[in-house]
């Protein structure tokens, strides 16, 4: 049905909803939108909004006017209603197909600007009417009568703003300009310090002081260092790699201070910033750093109040709370003037920041259903949290939320202002961390050196939590009796050994060979607690729960559990594992070592459809389980932890740890579990392969991996069993394997290479938009021989990574294509490409766009190209090769009998370069397309190209958009040669 008809048939219903409750607000809001979208002109508005007439006749008038304006106006009217009415009032109404409101250019007069921004201004000015009137009065735009007319007490604040805007429009352009200027000055993002101070009462300042000192106290020490104070955050904090992807897909590196800044903003209207990163990548620590710096007034100086929350701890809150109670009970209690402090928060959202750590640990999956906007009404915690995140409650307050990436679904993504990725430590970050950890420089050097010779371990250290363990366990590591750790299971076993060693050296000296068996009882008790906790999304345990699991003081004193003393909701002592990944590790130990369980725990871990709460965890962790959240959706969030647990289970069942587990678990049981895991992994892989669609005609058969593909590969890697890896990919028959945006870092590269090297036939491996880095590239080398193409766009790779890659690449017969768009390459890598091109006479495509290659690099490439007779595609888009570089390349490629496609877009190439390229055109028999957009070629250069094209019939297109030519020249030149494209 057309919008026109919808308005006619639903006239009575529309009248009812717009009249609903007798408030004029819905109608006014619709009118604001229709004015802004230019559906109504000012005269229409004045005719509709007649104060003397009853509301329903105003609405009828509006319906008539819109009806008369035709179909477009009708559909925009329906869109406005859809936007304005609350969900429950829209039930039963039909809004038609909907329509996009086309963003027009900003108008050029201030009066029109106010009209276009009217819907936003009504909200913005509501708290500022006095200030605006004051300015209008003092500048002579308004009289006292005007001001009084606006501020009549019968009007609501929104109506007062509309009266004010109407009056400004009536007064003309100067008044409009004055108001716009005033609005600019009071822009919330730039509060002036002196304004801020003026509005602050002594009690608010007192509260800020108390909050700052409580936040500082909480964030001074890192919990993984046992709070013993040996390492304050200041001493150990090392910057991680923080990145944001903007709307056009460009990645930008951020500093801590940019977390809440404008860089990378995708949705201006949303207030929630997501910090995402894999387990142990340092999200909580980064947030802690942010809190500490705020508390010291060293960062976020525009933020007056910062309220830190931990989702893990919110899980334990079962009361219904209002926002006010949440802030004051969970963060900091105001000793005086509670209401005033709270009012300040409500009135100054732009000066307040909320942080929520570990959304993935919150046992309720994000829901976008129940709306709640009243800051003083108590509601269940999930309702409060979700409404804060999506902005129904406390719009305008920025919230920073951390989560593992898998736990953020599309329903929450809609409400994100931006998403910042934390990719762990860079190689230099690792060194820096080790140096901070070891005050003895000689020891730091030894640890660093041992990492350099074991790149698998170096890859692992790129995740801070692994780096922490490796550094902490340096003695066991450098002692090296059990071989160098290769898997995360190895690393965590090292940690386990370290903690037991520490304890026993206090009493009886060194640990014996059978150390695990000696401590089996403690391990099993902790393991049971850990597993039940994970299955119920429970990460904080009371003393009673510990007792119920038989854990004694002595078990606790081993150091795997720590007090969590800031759980202000309850009085009794609470404990958590040093890190959640350690909880996963203990859970895995329990799954593997407990002889009483049947194999259902393994099924639950490896087959998602079996993931349900076990009877056991329901019994023991009753308090953690909220009966309202036992639906499937609530378990989405914990899947990453169960996946990590499954990885550890795979690792513990590996042959490598056979002798360690020998006396802890009967061999028959262990073997049964091993077979079950191997079978689950094989089945999981088969399921993936079945999902591969049939190849589209003319395209390669390709597989786009699902996120759990990488997890399966990581489990296989943990098993360190060549035959399992071989079997896993034996039946994989694809030409192209796509793993873009899969959070692939060095650790994942190690696992991928371990498995993919067994592929039967060469594939194209597409790893674009991950964080492979140089260390990851090195990890990929074992599977390079089976890659015919390698796509590594946007992966933080530098020249050093390329050196290692190509050293191996030249020797790999199948390796024929590489794409490295948007990395950190400079002229230092081009000699390696030159060598590759010289040596490999079957290499087909080299794409190096958006790097930092200059004329020197191009000259080096040219050196290699002049010896090559295979390359078909050469892409250097977005470098800086200039005329000299273009000349060198053209010269080298003149005799190529294979080159089909060449791109030198955006490279500072001028006419001299173009003339050199003209020679290439005149000689080439194969060139099909030449891309020269966004350069500085002028008429002379193009004329050279035209001359050359006269001698060449193979070239189809020469792209020249964005060069130094006038539109007239472009028309004239394209008439001379139709293959030139401007
Ligand atoms: N920037 C850092 N500087 C120094 N150490 C760090 C840093 N980031 C993390 N660590 C170390 O790694 C450990 C794990 O980090 P953290 O708990 O912040 O990871 P996370 O990303 O929050 O993990 P999860 O996803 O499990 O919540 C920390 O306890 C600390 O020991
Ligand atoms: Mg965390």
CSV table of C-alpha atoms and ligand atoms in Angstrom, one decimal, residues 222-225 233 236-240 277-286 312 357-358 360-361 402-404 422 425 433 463-466 468 578-581 641, ligand 1:
chain,number,residue,atom,x,y,z
A,222,UNK,CA,47.8,-5.2,39.1
A,223,UNK,CA,45.8,-8.1,40.4
A,224,UNK,CA,48.0,-10.7,38.7
A,225,UNK,CA,50.9,-9.6,40.9
A,233,UNK,CA,50.7,-0.5,37.6
A,236,UNK,CA,54.8,-2.5,34.8
A,237,UNK,CA,52.3,-1.0,32.5
A,238,UNK,CA,53.4,-1.3,28.9
A,239,UNK,CA,51.5,0.2,26.0
A,240,UNK,CA,49.6,-2.3,23.8
A,277,UNK,CA,40.5,-7.9,22.3
A,278,UNK,CA,41.2,-11.5,22.7
A,279,UNK,CA,41.5,-13.2,26.1
A,280,UNK,CA,44.4,-11.7,28.0
A,281,UNK,CA,45.2,-9.0,25.5
A,282,UNK,CA,45.2,-6.4,28.2
A,283,UNK,CA,41.7,-4.9,28.1
A,284,UNK,CA,41.1,-4.8,31.8
A,285,UNK,CA,44.6,-3.6,32.4
A,286,UNK,CA,44.2,-0.8,29.9
A,312,UNK,CA,31.9,-9.7,36.7
A,357,UNK,CA,34.9,-4.0,32.1
A,358,UNK,CA,34.3,-7.5,30.7
A,360,UNK,CA,31.6,-10.9,28.0
A,361,UNK,CA,31.7,-11.9,31.6
A,402,UNK,CA,35.5,-3.9,27.1
A,403,UNK,CA,34.8,-7.4,25.7
A,404,UNK,CA,36.2,-10.3,23.8
A,422,UNK,CA,43.5,-4.0,21.4
A,425,UNK,CA,52.1,-6.2,22.7
A,433,UNK,CA,57.6,-5.4,29.4
A,463,UNK,CA,49.4,-11.7,24.2
A,464,UNK,CA,50.2,-9.9,27.5
A,465,UNK,CA,48.9,-12.6,29.8
A,466,UNK,CA,51.2,-15.2,28.2
A,468,UNK,CA,53.4,-12.2,32.0
A,578,UNK,CA,44.4,-14.7,39.1
A,579,UNK,CA,43.2,-14.5,35.5
A,580,UNK,CA,40.2,-15.9,33.8
A,581,UNK,CA,42.4,-17.9,31.5
A,641,UNK,CA,36.0,-19.2,27.8
B,1,LIG,N1,49.5,-3.1,29.2
B,1,LIG,C1,50.0,-4.0,30.0
B,1,LIG,N2,51.1,-3.8,30.7
B,1,LIG,C2,51.6,-4.8,31.5
B,1,LIG,N3,51.0,-6.0,31.7
B,1,LIG,C3,49.9,-6.2,31.1
B,1,LIG,C4,49.3,-5.3,30.2
B,1,LIG,N4,48.1,-5.8,29.8
B,1,LIG,C5,48.0,-7.0,30.3
B,1,LIG,N5,49.0,-7.3,31.1
B,1,LIG,C6,49.2,-8.5,31.9
B,1,LIG,O1,48.4,-9.5,31.3
B,1,LIG,C7,47.4,-9.9,32.3
B,1,LIG,C8,46.1,-10.1,31.6
B,1,LIG,O2,45.6,-8.8,31.1
B,1,LIG,P1,44.1,-8.4,31.2
B,1,LIG,O3,43.4,-9.1,32.4
B,1,LIG,O4,44.0,-6.9,31.2
B,1,LIG,O5,43.5,-9.0,29.9
B,1,LIG,P2,42.0,-9.0,29.3
B,1,LIG,O6,42.1,-8.6,27.9
B,1,LIG,O7,41.2,-8.1,30.2
B,1,LIG,O8,41.6,-10.5,29.4
B,1,LIG,P3,40.1,-11.1,29.5
B,1,LIG,O9,39.6,-11.1,28.1
B,1,LIG,O10,40.3,-12.5,30.0
B,1,LIG,O11,39.3,-10.3,30.4
B,1,LIG,C9,47.4,-8.8,33.3
B,1,LIG,O12,47.0,-9.2,34.6
B,1,LIG,C10,48.8,-8.3,33.3
B,1,LIG,O13,49.6,-9.2,34.1
